[in-house]
Amino acid sequence: RRPMQSGDPAAQQEEVPSEPATGGGASTEKAPSARRQRRCQPKVICVVVSAVMHILWPVLAFLGRRLWKAWVGHKRRVILSDWEELEFAPAE
């Protein structure tokens, strides 16, 4: 319930009928704050993930480039060795 604004019993009687019309008084007052907290959580998560990715992205990009160059170099060596093996193999 809302705190009583005056000590007048007539004012108290006026507040009582208005509470059911608003849907329960205190429960409806808590609902918007609960909704705000639920809306804020994804934003907080988004900010945290963004900060972490901002830090990790250069590291991951560096590792990705190194792995790509290593893999391409490996494939180049494998293809070259296979080609040399086929090129200089005796005719069957």
mmCIF file with all atom_site columns, C-alpha atoms in Angstrom:
data_model
loop_
_atom_site.group_PDB
_atom_site.id
_atom_site.type_symbol
_atom_site.label_atom_id
_atom_site.label_alt_id
_atom_site.label_comp_id
_atom_site.label_asym_id
_atom_site.label_entity_id
_atom_site.label_seq_id
_atom_site.pdbx_PDB_ins_code
_atom_site.Cartn_x
_atom_site.Cartn_y
_atom_site.Cartn_z
_atom_site.occupancy
_atom_site.B_iso_or_equiv
_atom_site.pdbx_formal_charge
_atom_site.auth_seq_id
_atom_site.auth_comp_id
_atom_site.auth_asym_id
_atom_site.auth_atom_id
_atom_site.pdbx_PDB_model_num
ATOM 1  C CA . ARG A 1 1  ? 0.000   0.000   0.000   1.00 0.00 ? 1  ARG A CA 1
ATOM 2  C CA . ARG A 1 2  ? 0.988   3.548   -0.542  1.00 0.00 ? 2  ARG A CA 1
ATOM 3  C CA . PRO A 1 3  ? 1.981   5.472   2.583   1.00 0.00 ? 3  PRO A CA 1
ATOM 4  C CA . MET A 1 4  ? -0.829  7.550   3.969   1.00 0.00 ? 4  MET A CA 1
ATOM 5  C CA . GLN A 1 5  ? -0.381  11.178  3.009   1.00 0.00 ? 5  GLN A CA 1
ATOM 6  C CA . SER A 1 6  ? -2.564  12.558  5.778   1.00 0.00 ? 6  SER A CA 1
ATOM 7  C CA . GLY A 1 7  ? -3.900  11.287  9.060   1.00 0.00 ? 7  GLY A CA 1
ATOM 8  C CA . ASP A 1 8  ? -7.459  11.952  7.900   1.00 0.00 ? 8  ASP A CA 1
ATOM 9  C CA . PRO A 1 9  ? -9.642  8.763   7.903   1.00 0.00 ? 9  PRO A CA 1
ATOM 10 C CA . ALA A 1 10 ? -11.626 10.149  4.950   1.00 0.00 ? 10 ALA A CA 1
ATOM 11 C CA . ALA A 1 11 ? -8.451  10.267  2.863   1.00 0.00 ? 11 ALA A CA 1
ATOM 12 C CA . GLN A 1 12 ? -7.716  6.701   3.901   1.00 0.00 ? 12 GLN A CA 1
ATOM 13 C CA . GLN A 1 13 ? -11.175 5.591   2.754   1.00 0.00 ? 13 GLN A CA 1
ATOM 14 C CA . GLU A 1 14 ? -10.637 7.284   -0.606  1.00 0.00 ? 14 GLU A CA 1
ATOM 15 C CA . GLU A 1 15 ? -7.408  5.355   -1.199  1.00 0.00 ? 15 GLU A CA 1
ATOM 16 C CA . VAL A 1 16 ? -8.870  1.933   -0.470  1.00 0.00 ? 16 VAL A CA 1
ATOM 17 C CA . PRO A 1 17 ? -11.388 1.858   -3.396  1.00 0.00 ? 17 PRO A CA 1
ATOM 18 C CA . SER A 1 18 ? -8.784  3.177   -5.826  1.00 0.00 ? 18 SER A CA 1
ATOM 19 C CA . GLU A 1 19 ? -6.300  0.349   -5.132  1.00 0.00 ? 19 GLU A CA 1
ATOM 20 C CA . PRO A 1 20 ? -8.333  -2.485  -6.726  1.00 0.00 ? 20 PRO A CA 1
ATOM 21 C CA . ALA A 1 21 ? -8.950  -0.317  -9.780  1.00 0.00 ? 21 ALA A CA 1
ATOM 22 C CA . THR A 1 22 ? -5.190  0.022   -10.376 1.00 0.00 ? 22 THR A CA 1
ATOM 23 C CA . GLY A 1 23 ? -4.743  -3.717  -10.148 1.00 0.00 ? 23 GLY A CA 1
ATOM 24 C CA . GLY A 1 24 ? -3.595  -4.219  -6.573  1.00 0.00 ? 24 GLY A CA 1
ATOM 25 C CA . GLY A 1 25 ? -1.667  -1.106  -5.635  1.00 0.00 ? 25 GLY A CA 1
ATOM 26 C CA . ALA A 1 26 ? 1.753   -2.221  -4.431  1.00 0.00 ? 26 ALA A CA 1
ATOM 27 C CA . SER A 1 27 ? 2.014   -5.170  -6.799  1.00 0.00 ? 27 SER A CA 1
ATOM 28 C CA . THR A 1 28 ? 1.615   -2.900  -9.809  1.00 0.00 ? 28 THR A CA 1
ATOM 29 C CA . GLU A 1 29 ? 4.144   -0.450  -8.401  1.00 0.00 ? 29 GLU A CA 1
ATOM 30 C CA . LYS A 1 30 ? 6.766   -3.209  -8.113  1.00 0.00 ? 30 LYS A CA 1
ATOM 31 C CA . ALA A 1 31 ? 6.108   -4.568  -11.594 1.00 0.00 ? 31 ALA A CA 1
ATOM 32 C CA . PRO A 1 32 ? 7.618   -1.635  -13.533 1.00 0.00 ? 32 PRO A CA 1
ATOM 33 C CA . SER A 1 33 ? 10.818  -1.725  -11.461 1.00 0.00 ? 33 SER A CA 1
ATOM 34 C CA . ALA A 1 34 ? 11.047  -5.496  -11.997 1.00 0.00 ? 34 ALA A CA 1
ATOM 35 C CA . ARG A 1 35 ? 10.546  -4.947  -15.728 1.00 0.00 ? 35 ARG A CA 1
ATOM 36 C CA . ARG A 1 36 ? 13.244  -2.288  -15.738 1.00 0.00 ? 36 ARG A CA 1
ATOM 37 C CA . GLN A 1 37 ? 15.668  -4.668  -14.067 1.00 0.00 ? 37 GLN A CA 1
ATOM 38 C CA . ARG A 1 38 ? 14.887  -7.374  -16.608 1.00 0.00 ? 38 ARG A CA 1
ATOM 39 C CA . ARG A 1 39 ? 15.431  -4.898  -19.439 1.00 0.00 ? 39 ARG A CA 1
ATOM 40 C CA . CYS A 1 40 ? 18.729  -3.718  -17.942 1.00 0.00 ? 40 CYS A CA 1
ATOM 41 C CA . GLN A 1 41 ? 20.206  -7.198  -17.596 1.00 0.00 ? 41 GLN A CA 1
ATOM 42 C CA . PRO A 1 42 ? 20.600  -7.846  -21.337 1.00 0.00 ? 42 PRO A CA 1
ATOM 43 C CA . LYS A 1 43 ? 22.182  -4.407  -21.708 1.00 0.00 ? 43 LYS A CA 1
ATOM 44 C CA . VAL A 1 44 ? 24.647  -5.178  -18.921 1.00 0.00 ? 44 VAL A CA 1
ATOM 45 C CA . ILE A 1 45 ? 25.435  -8.542  -20.473 1.00 0.00 ? 45 ILE A CA 1
ATOM 46 C CA . CYS A 1 46 ? 25.868  -6.886  -23.856 1.00 0.00 ? 46 CYS A CA 1
ATOM 47 C CA . VAL A 1 47 ? 28.249  -4.303  -22.396 1.00 0.00 ? 47 VAL A CA 1
ATOM 48 C CA . VAL A 1 48 ? 30.298  -6.975  -20.625 1.00 0.00 ? 48 VAL A CA 1
ATOM 49 C CA . VAL A 1 49 ? 30.489  -9.181  -23.718 1.00 0.00 ? 49 VAL A CA 1
ATOM 50 C CA . SER A 1 50 ? 31.412  -6.161  -25.817 1.00 0.00 ? 50 SER A CA 1
ATOM 51 C CA . ALA A 1 51 ? 34.224  -5.225  -23.415 1.00 0.00 ? 51 ALA A CA 1
ATOM 52 C CA . VAL A 1 52 ? 35.555  -8.778  -23.320 1.00 0.00 ? 52 VAL A CA 1
ATOM 53 C CA . MET A 1 53 ? 35.433  -9.087  -27.111 1.00 0.00 ? 53 MET A CA 1
ATOM 54 C CA . HIS A 1 54 ? 37.126  -5.697  -27.463 1.00 0.00 ? 54 HIS A CA 1
ATOM 55 C CA . ILE A 1 55 ? 40.027  -7.094  -25.459 1.00 0.00 ? 55 ILE A CA 1
ATOM 56 C CA . LEU A 1 56 ? 40.049  -10.597 -26.954 1.00 0.00 ? 56 LEU A CA 1
ATOM 57 C CA . TRP A 1 57 ? 39.506  -9.714  -30.615 1.00 0.00 ? 57 TRP A CA 1
ATOM 58 C CA . PRO A 1 58 ? 43.109  -8.658  -31.383 1.00 0.00 ? 58 PRO A CA 1
ATOM 59 C CA . VAL A 1 59 ? 44.431  -11.783 -29.642 1.00 0.00 ? 59 VAL A CA 1
ATOM 60 C CA . LEU A 1 60 ? 42.031  -14.046 -31.530 1.00 0.00 ? 60 LEU A CA 1
ATOM 61 C CA . ALA A 1 61 ? 42.801  -12.293 -34.815 1.00 0.00 ? 61 ALA A CA 1
ATOM 62 C CA . PHE A 1 62 ? 46.541  -12.775 -34.251 1.00 0.00 ? 62 PHE A CA 1
ATOM 63 C CA . LEU A 1 63 ? 46.086  -16.464 -33.439 1.00 0.00 ? 63 LEU A CA 1
ATOM 64 C CA . GLY A 1 64 ? 43.798  -16.905 -36.440 1.00 0.00 ? 64 GLY A CA 1
ATOM 65 C CA . ARG A 1 65 ? 46.347  -15.383 -38.796 1.00 0.00 ? 65 ARG A CA 1
ATOM 66 C CA . ARG A 1 66 ? 49.114  -17.595 -37.393 1.00 0.00 ? 66 ARG A CA 1
ATOM 67 C CA . LEU A 1 67 ? 46.975  -20.734 -37.697 1.00 0.00 ? 67 LEU A CA 1
ATOM 68 C CA . TRP A 1 68 ? 45.895  -19.824 -41.233 1.00 0.00 ? 68 TRP A CA 1
ATOM 69 C CA . LYS A 1 69 ? 49.476  -19.235 -42.375 1.00 0.00 ? 69 LYS A CA 1
ATOM 70 C CA . ALA A 1 70 ? 50.614  -22.495 -40.745 1.00 0.00 ? 70 ALA A CA 1
ATOM 71 C CA . TRP A 1 71 ? 47.775  -24.460 -42.356 1.00 0.00 ? 71 TRP A CA 1
ATOM 72 C CA . VAL A 1 72 ? 48.320  -22.948 -45.807 1.00 0.00 ? 72 VAL A CA 1
ATOM 73 C CA . GLY A 1 73 ? 52.078  -23.596 -45.536 1.00 0.00 ? 73 GLY A CA 1
ATOM 74 C CA . HIS A 1 74 ? 51.405  -27.194 -44.527 1.00 0.00 ? 74 HIS A CA 1
ATOM 75 C CA . LYS A 1 75 ? 49.000  -27.721 -47.431 1.00 0.00 ? 75 LYS A CA 1
ATOM 76 C CA . ARG A 1 76 ? 51.513  -26.163 -49.836 1.00 0.00 ? 76 ARG A CA 1
ATOM 77 C CA . ARG A 1 77 ? 54.231  -28.563 -48.653 1.00 0.00 ? 77 ARG A CA 1
ATOM 78 C CA . VAL A 1 78 ? 51.897  -31.584 -48.872 1.00 0.00 ? 78 VAL A CA 1
ATOM 79 C CA . ILE A 1 79 ? 50.763  -30.684 -52.403 1.00 0.00 ? 79 ILE A CA 1
ATOM 80 C CA . LEU A 1 80 ? 54.342  -30.009 -53.509 1.00 0.00 ? 80 LEU A CA 1
ATOM 81 C CA . SER A 1 81 ? 55.571  -33.342 -52.117 1.00 0.00 ? 81 SER A CA 1
ATOM 82 C CA . ASP A 1 82 ? 52.671  -35.205 -53.770 1.00 0.00 ? 82 ASP A CA 1
ATOM 83 C CA . TRP A 1 83 ? 53.354  -33.466 -57.073 1.00 0.00 ? 83 TRP A CA 1
ATOM 84 C CA . GLU A 1 84 ? 57.080  -34.282 -56.908 1.00 0.00 ? 84 GLU A CA 1
ATOM 85 C CA . GLU A 1 85 ? 56.266  -37.883 -56.064 1.00 0.00 ? 85 GLU A CA 1
ATOM 86 C CA . LEU A 1 86 ? 53.950  -38.149 -59.080 1.00 0.00 ? 86 LEU A CA 1
ATOM 87 C CA . GLU A 1 87 ? 56.244  -36.160 -61.387 1.00 0.00 ? 87 GLU A CA 1
ATOM 88 C CA . PHE A 1 88 ? 59.334  -38.261 -60.787 1.00 0.00 ? 88 PHE A CA 1
ATOM 89 C CA . ALA A 1 89 ? 57.616  -41.611 -60.267 1.00 0.00 ? 89 ALA A CA 1
ATOM 90 C CA . PRO A 1 90 ? 58.500  -44.313 -62.776 1.00 0.00 ? 90 PRO A CA 1
ATOM 91 C CA . ALA A 1 91 ? 55.790  -44.953 -65.351 1.00 0.00 ? 91 ALA A CA 1
ATOM 92 C CA . GLU A 1 92 ? 53.749  -47.997 -64.493 1.00 0.00 ? 92 GLU A CA 1
#
